[in-house]
Short mmCIF file of C-alpha atoms in Angstrom, two decimals:
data_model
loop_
_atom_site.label_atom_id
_atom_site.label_comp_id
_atom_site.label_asym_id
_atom_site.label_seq_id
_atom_site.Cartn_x
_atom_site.Cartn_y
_atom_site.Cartn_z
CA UNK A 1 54.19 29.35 -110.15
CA UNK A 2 52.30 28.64 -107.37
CA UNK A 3 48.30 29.91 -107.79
CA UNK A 4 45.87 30.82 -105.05
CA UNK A 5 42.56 29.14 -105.47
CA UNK A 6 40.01 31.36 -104.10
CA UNK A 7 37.35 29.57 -102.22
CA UNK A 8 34.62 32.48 -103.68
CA UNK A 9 34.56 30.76 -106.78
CA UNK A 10 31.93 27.96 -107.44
CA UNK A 11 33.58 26.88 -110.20
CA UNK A 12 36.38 24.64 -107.71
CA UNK A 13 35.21 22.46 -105.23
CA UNK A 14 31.48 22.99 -105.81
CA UNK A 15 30.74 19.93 -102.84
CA UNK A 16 33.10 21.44 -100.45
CA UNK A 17 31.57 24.96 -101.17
CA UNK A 18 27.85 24.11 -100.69
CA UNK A 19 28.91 22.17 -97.14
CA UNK A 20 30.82 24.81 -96.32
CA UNK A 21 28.26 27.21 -96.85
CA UNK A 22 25.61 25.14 -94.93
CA UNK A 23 28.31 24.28 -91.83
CA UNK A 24 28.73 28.45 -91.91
CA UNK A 25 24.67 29.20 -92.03
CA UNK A 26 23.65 26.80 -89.52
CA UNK A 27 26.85 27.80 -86.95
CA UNK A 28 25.58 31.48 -87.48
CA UNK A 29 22.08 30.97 -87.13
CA UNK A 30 22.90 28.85 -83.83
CA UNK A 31 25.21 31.54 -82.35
CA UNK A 32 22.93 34.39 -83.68
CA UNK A 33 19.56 32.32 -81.49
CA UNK A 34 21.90 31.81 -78.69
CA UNK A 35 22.78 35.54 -78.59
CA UNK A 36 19.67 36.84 -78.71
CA UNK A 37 18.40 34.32 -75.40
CA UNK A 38 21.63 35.59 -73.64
CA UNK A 39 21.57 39.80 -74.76
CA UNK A 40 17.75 40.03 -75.54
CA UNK A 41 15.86 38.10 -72.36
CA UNK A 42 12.85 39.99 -74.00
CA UNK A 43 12.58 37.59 -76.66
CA UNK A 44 10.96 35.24 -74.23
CA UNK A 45 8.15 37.65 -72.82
CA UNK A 46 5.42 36.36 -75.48
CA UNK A 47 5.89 33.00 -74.27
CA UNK A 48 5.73 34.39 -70.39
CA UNK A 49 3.06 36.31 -71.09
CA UNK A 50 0.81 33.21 -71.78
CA UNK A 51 1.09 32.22 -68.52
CA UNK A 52 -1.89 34.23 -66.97
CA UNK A 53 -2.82 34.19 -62.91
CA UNK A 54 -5.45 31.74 -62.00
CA UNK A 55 -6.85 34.00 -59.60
CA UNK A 56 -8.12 37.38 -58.69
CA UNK A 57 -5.58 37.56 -55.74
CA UNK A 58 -2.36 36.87 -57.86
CA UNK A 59 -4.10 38.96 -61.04
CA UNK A 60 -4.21 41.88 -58.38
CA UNK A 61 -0.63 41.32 -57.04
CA UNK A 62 0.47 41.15 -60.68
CA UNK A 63 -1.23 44.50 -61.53
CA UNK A 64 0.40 45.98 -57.97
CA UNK A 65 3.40 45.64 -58.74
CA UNK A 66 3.26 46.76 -62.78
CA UNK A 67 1.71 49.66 -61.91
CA UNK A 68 4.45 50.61 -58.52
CA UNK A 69 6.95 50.07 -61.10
CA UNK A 70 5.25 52.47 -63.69
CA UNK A 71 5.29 54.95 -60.96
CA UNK A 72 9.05 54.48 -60.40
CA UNK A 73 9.64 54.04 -63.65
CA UNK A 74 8.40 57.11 -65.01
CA UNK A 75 9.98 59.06 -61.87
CA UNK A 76 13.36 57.63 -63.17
CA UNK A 77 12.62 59.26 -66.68
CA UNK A 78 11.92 62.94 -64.82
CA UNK A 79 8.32 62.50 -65.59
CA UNK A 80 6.72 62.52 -62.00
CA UNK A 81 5.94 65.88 -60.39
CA UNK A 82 6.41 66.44 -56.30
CA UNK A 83 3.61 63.82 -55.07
CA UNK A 84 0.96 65.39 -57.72
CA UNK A 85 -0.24 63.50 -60.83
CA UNK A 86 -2.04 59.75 -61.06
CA UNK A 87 -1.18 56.78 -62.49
CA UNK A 88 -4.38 53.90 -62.28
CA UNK A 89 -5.05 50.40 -63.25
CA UNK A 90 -7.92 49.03 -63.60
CA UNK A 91 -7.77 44.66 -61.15
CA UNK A 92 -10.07 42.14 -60.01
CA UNK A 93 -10.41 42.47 -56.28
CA UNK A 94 -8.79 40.57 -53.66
CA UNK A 95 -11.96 39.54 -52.82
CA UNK A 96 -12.55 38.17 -55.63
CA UNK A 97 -15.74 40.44 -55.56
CA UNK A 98 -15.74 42.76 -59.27
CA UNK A 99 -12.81 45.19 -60.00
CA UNK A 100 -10.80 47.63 -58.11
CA UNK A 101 -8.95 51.21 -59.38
CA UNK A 102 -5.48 51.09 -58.25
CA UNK A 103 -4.13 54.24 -57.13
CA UNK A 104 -1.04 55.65 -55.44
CA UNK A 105 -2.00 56.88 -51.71
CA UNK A 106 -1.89 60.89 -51.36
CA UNK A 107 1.79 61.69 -49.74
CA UNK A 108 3.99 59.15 -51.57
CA UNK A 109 6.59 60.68 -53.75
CA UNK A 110 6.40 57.98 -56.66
CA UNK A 111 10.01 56.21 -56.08
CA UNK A 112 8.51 55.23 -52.41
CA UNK A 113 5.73 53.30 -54.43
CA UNK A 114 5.52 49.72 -54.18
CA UNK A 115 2.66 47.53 -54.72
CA UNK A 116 1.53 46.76 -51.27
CA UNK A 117 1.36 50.51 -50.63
CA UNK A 118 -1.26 51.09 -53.82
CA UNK A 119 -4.87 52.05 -52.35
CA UNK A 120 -7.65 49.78 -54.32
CA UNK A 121 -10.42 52.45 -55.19
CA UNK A 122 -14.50 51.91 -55.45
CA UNK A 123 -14.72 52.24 -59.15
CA UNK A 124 -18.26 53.91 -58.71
CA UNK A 125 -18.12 55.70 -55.28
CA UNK A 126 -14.39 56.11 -54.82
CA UNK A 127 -14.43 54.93 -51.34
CA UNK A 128 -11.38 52.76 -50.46
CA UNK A 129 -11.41 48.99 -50.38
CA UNK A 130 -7.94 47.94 -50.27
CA UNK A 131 -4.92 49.79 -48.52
CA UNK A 132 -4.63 52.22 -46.12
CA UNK A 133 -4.90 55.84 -46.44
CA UNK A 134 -6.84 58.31 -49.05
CA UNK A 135 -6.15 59.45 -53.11
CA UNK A 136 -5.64 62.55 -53.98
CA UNK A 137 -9.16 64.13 -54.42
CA UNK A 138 -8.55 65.21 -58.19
CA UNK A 139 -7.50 61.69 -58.84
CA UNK A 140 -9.96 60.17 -57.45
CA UNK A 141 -12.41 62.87 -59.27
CA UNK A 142 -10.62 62.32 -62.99
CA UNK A 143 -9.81 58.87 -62.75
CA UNK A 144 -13.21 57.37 -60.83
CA UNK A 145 -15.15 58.97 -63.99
CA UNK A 146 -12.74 57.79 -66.47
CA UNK A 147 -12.82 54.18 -65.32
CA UNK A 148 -16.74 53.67 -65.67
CA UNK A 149 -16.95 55.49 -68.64
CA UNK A 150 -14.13 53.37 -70.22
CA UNK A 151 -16.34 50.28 -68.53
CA UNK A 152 -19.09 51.15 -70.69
CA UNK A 153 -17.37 52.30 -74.03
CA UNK A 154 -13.51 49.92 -74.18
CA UNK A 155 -13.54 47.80 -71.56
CA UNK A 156 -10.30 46.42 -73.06
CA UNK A 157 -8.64 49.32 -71.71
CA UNK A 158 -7.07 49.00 -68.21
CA UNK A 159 -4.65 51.63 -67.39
CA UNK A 160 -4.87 55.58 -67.67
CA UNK A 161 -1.87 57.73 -66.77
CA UNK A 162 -2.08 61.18 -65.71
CA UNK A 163 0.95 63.28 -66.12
CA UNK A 164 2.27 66.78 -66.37
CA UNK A 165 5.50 66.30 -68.64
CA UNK A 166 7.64 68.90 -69.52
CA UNK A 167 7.48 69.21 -73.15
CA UNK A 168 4.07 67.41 -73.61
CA UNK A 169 2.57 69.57 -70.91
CA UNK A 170 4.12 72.83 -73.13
CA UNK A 171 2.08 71.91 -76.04
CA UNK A 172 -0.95 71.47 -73.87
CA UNK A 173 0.13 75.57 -72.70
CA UNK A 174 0.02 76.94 -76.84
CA UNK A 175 -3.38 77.92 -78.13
CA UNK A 176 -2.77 75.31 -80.78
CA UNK A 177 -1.49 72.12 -78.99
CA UNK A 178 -1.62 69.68 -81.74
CA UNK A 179 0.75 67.32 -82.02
CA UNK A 180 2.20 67.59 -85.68
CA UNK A 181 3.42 64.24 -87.67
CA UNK A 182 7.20 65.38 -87.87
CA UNK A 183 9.04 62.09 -86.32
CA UNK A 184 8.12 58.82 -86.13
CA UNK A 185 7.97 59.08 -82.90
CA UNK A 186 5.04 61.26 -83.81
CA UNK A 187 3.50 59.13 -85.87
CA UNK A 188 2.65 56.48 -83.09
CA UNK A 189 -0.13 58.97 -81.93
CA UNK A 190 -1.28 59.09 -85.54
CA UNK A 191 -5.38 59.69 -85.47
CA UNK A 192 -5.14 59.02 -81.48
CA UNK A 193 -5.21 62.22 -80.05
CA UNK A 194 -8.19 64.12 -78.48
CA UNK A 195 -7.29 67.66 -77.43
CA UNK A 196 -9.30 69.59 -74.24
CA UNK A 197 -9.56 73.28 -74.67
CA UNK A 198 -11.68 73.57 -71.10
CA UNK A 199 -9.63 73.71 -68.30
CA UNK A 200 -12.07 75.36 -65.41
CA UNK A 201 -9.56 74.88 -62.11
CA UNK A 202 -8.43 71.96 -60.26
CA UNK A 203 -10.52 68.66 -60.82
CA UNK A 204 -11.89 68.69 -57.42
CA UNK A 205 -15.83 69.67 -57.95
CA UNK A 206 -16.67 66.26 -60.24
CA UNK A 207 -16.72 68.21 -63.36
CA UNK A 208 -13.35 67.78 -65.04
CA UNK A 209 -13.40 63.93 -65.19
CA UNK A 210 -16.69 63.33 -67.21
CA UNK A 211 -16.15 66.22 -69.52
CA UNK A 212 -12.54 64.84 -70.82
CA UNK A 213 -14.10 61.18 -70.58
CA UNK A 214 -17.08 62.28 -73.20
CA UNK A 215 -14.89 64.46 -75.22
CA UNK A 216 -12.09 61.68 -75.90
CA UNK A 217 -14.03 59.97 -78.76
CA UNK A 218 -12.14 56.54 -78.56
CA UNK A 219 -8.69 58.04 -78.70
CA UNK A 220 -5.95 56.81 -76.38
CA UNK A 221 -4.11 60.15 -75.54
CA UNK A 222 -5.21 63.63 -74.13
CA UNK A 223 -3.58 66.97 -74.37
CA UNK A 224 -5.27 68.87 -71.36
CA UNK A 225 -5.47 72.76 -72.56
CA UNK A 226 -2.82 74.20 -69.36
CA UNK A 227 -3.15 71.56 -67.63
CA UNK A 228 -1.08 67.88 -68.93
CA UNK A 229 -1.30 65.01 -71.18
CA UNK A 230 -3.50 62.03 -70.53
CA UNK A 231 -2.87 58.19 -71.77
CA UNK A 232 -5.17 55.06 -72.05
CA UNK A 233 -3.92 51.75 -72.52
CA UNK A 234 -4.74 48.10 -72.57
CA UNK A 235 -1.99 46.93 -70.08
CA UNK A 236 -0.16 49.05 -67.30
CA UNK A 237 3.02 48.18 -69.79
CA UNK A 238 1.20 50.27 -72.94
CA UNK A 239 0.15 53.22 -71.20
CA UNK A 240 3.60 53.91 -69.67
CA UNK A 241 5.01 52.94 -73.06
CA UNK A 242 2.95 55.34 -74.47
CA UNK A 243 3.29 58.14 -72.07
CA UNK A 244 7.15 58.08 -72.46
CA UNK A 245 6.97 57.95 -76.57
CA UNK A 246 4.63 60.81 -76.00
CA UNK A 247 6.70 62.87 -73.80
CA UNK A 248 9.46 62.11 -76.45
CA UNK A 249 7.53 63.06 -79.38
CA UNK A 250 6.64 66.28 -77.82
CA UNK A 251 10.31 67.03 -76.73
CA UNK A 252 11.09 66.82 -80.23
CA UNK A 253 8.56 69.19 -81.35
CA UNK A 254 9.21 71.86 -79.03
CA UNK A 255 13.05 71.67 -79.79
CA UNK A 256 11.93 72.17 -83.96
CA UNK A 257 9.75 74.56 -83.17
CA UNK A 258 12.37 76.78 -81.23
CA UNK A 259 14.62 77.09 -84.30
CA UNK A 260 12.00 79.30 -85.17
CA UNK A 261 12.18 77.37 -88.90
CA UNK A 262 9.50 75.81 -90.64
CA UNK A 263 8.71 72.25 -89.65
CA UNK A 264 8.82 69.64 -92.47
CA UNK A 265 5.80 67.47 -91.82
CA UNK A 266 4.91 64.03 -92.70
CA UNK A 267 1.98 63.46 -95.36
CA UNK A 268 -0.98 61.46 -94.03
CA UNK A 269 -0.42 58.59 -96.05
CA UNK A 270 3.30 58.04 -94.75
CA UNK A 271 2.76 58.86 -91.15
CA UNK A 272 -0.37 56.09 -91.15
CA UNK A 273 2.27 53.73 -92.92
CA UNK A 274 5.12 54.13 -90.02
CA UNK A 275 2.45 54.42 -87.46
CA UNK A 276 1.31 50.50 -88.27
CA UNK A 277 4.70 49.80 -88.81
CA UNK A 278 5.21 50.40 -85.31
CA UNK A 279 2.06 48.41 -84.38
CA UNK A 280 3.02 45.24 -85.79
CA UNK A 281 5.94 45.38 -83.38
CA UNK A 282 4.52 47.04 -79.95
CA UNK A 283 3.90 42.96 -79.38
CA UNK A 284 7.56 43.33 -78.86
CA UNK A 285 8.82 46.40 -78.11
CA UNK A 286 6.18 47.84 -75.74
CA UNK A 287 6.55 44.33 -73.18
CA UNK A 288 10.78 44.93 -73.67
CA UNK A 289 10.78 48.56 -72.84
CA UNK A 290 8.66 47.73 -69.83
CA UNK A 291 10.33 44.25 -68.35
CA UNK A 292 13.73 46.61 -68.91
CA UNK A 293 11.94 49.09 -66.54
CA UNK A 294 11.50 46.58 -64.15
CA UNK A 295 15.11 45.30 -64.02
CA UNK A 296 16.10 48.88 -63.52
CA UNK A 297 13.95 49.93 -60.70
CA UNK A 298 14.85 46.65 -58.60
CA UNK A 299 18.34 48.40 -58.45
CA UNK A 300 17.51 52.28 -58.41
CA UNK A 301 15.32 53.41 -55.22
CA UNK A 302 15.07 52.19 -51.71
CA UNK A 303 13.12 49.48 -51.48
CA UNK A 304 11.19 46.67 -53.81
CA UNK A 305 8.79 48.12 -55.77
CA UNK A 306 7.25 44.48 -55.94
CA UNK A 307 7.10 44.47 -51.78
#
């Protein structure tokens, strides 16, 4: 009778097994490399991101054009109100002459932005050096205050987004906003969030920008008491990483707390865990969600957002 000898078994054949077995690892690992440089192009933005602009002029095109995608991008995700709210960077002139604030011109609904049309703002007077036509008085107000005190206390950081999302903006509304550790979605904003309780009107008197600056205390996010949410980060590609994860975190916990149930939150020690979990691959994820952006927004609005 005729018996089936099954190739599992290292007891037959043990040279034609091991080759086997290193023909099958190798062909996998070759297809599984060449998949991922095919399905995941973001695999290569570490090594692209090395490649920095050798002068002010193309570091301030690059920065144009991150930031008019930001403001498409985040317009595409429903988080862009009317022609209202700010998103700035912080760019070497064109001169070549210090730093500039980039800021979206007052008027533009923020799928019109593209990166020629981005005003370049007098980080200590506010007056305009770059573009034509005028910011938004609050912005200028909030985000001219923000950008020197940021000069003087994190220079590393380049970018703050203003923004009035939904669900973010609804736990800004409650007379406790915090932002409980129930998600890990949550838990990126572990330890980094600075509430303001002092809303006082519409940022236009010079008051409102160097009260939230002093009372941030080195965190990267803001929950403005009925008012919005406010997000530093170290690239135009973090911030809008982070104001999306925010916005997303906050959705969450408004849709818990409407069950009217208990929420189960996450100890300290676990929620600091995930939360540098997630840090060791932001390196990754935050340059993939934003080059994805990108690719999306060259296809979505009228226009190039790069133009």
């Amino acid at each position: 009778m005729f018996n089936c000898i099954s190739l599992n078994s290292r007891s037959f054949f043990p040279f034609v097994w091991d080759n086997l077995r290193m023909i099958s690892t190798s062909t996998v690992g070759l297809c599984k490399q060449q998949q991922q440089q095919k399905y995941r192009p973001w695999l290569n933005i570490e090594q692209a991101n090395k490649v920095k602009p050798s002068t002010s002029i193309e570091k301030n095109r690059q920065d144009r054009e991150d930031l008019a995608a930001a403001y498409r991008g985040l317009a595409y995700y429903g988080l862009s109100e009317g022609v209202c709210n700010h998103l700035t960077s912080r760019t070497p002139a064109k001169n070549g002459e210090g730093e500039v604030m980039l800021i979206v011109k007052y008027g533009l609904h923020w799928t019109e932005v593209t990166a020629s049309s981005l005003l370049g703002i007098n980080i200590e007077n506010g007056s305009v050096l770059e573009g034509d036509g005028e910011p938004e008085t609050s912005a200028a107000e909030i985000h001219k205050a923000l950008h020197s005190h940021i000069l003087k206390t994190d220079p590393s950081i380049q970018s703050v987004f203003h923004t009035h999302p939904p669900h973010a903006t609804s736990l800004a509304c409650l007379e406790d906003p915090t932002l409980h550790m129930i998600h890990q979605n949550s838990t990126r904003f572990f330890e980094d969030v600075a509430y303001d309780c002092g809303y006082d009107g519409l940022a236009t008197t010079g008051v409102e920008g160097p009260r939230i600056a002093q009372q941030l205390h080195g965190k990267s996010v803001m929950f403005m008491g009925n008012h919005g949410v406010l997000v530093l980060g170290k690239s135009t590609a973090e911030a809008f990483d982070k104001t999306y994860y925010l916005e997303k975190a906050a959705e969450l916990q408004v849709l818990a707390m409407s069950t009217g149930q208990k929420m189960s939150k996450l100890p300290d020690n676990l929620a600091k865990f995930v939360n540098q979990q997630i840090k060791n691959d932001s390196r990754f994820l935050v340059p993939a969600h934003f080059e994805s952006i990108k690719r999306i927004m060259k296809h979505t609005y009228q226009g190039d957002f790069t133009s």
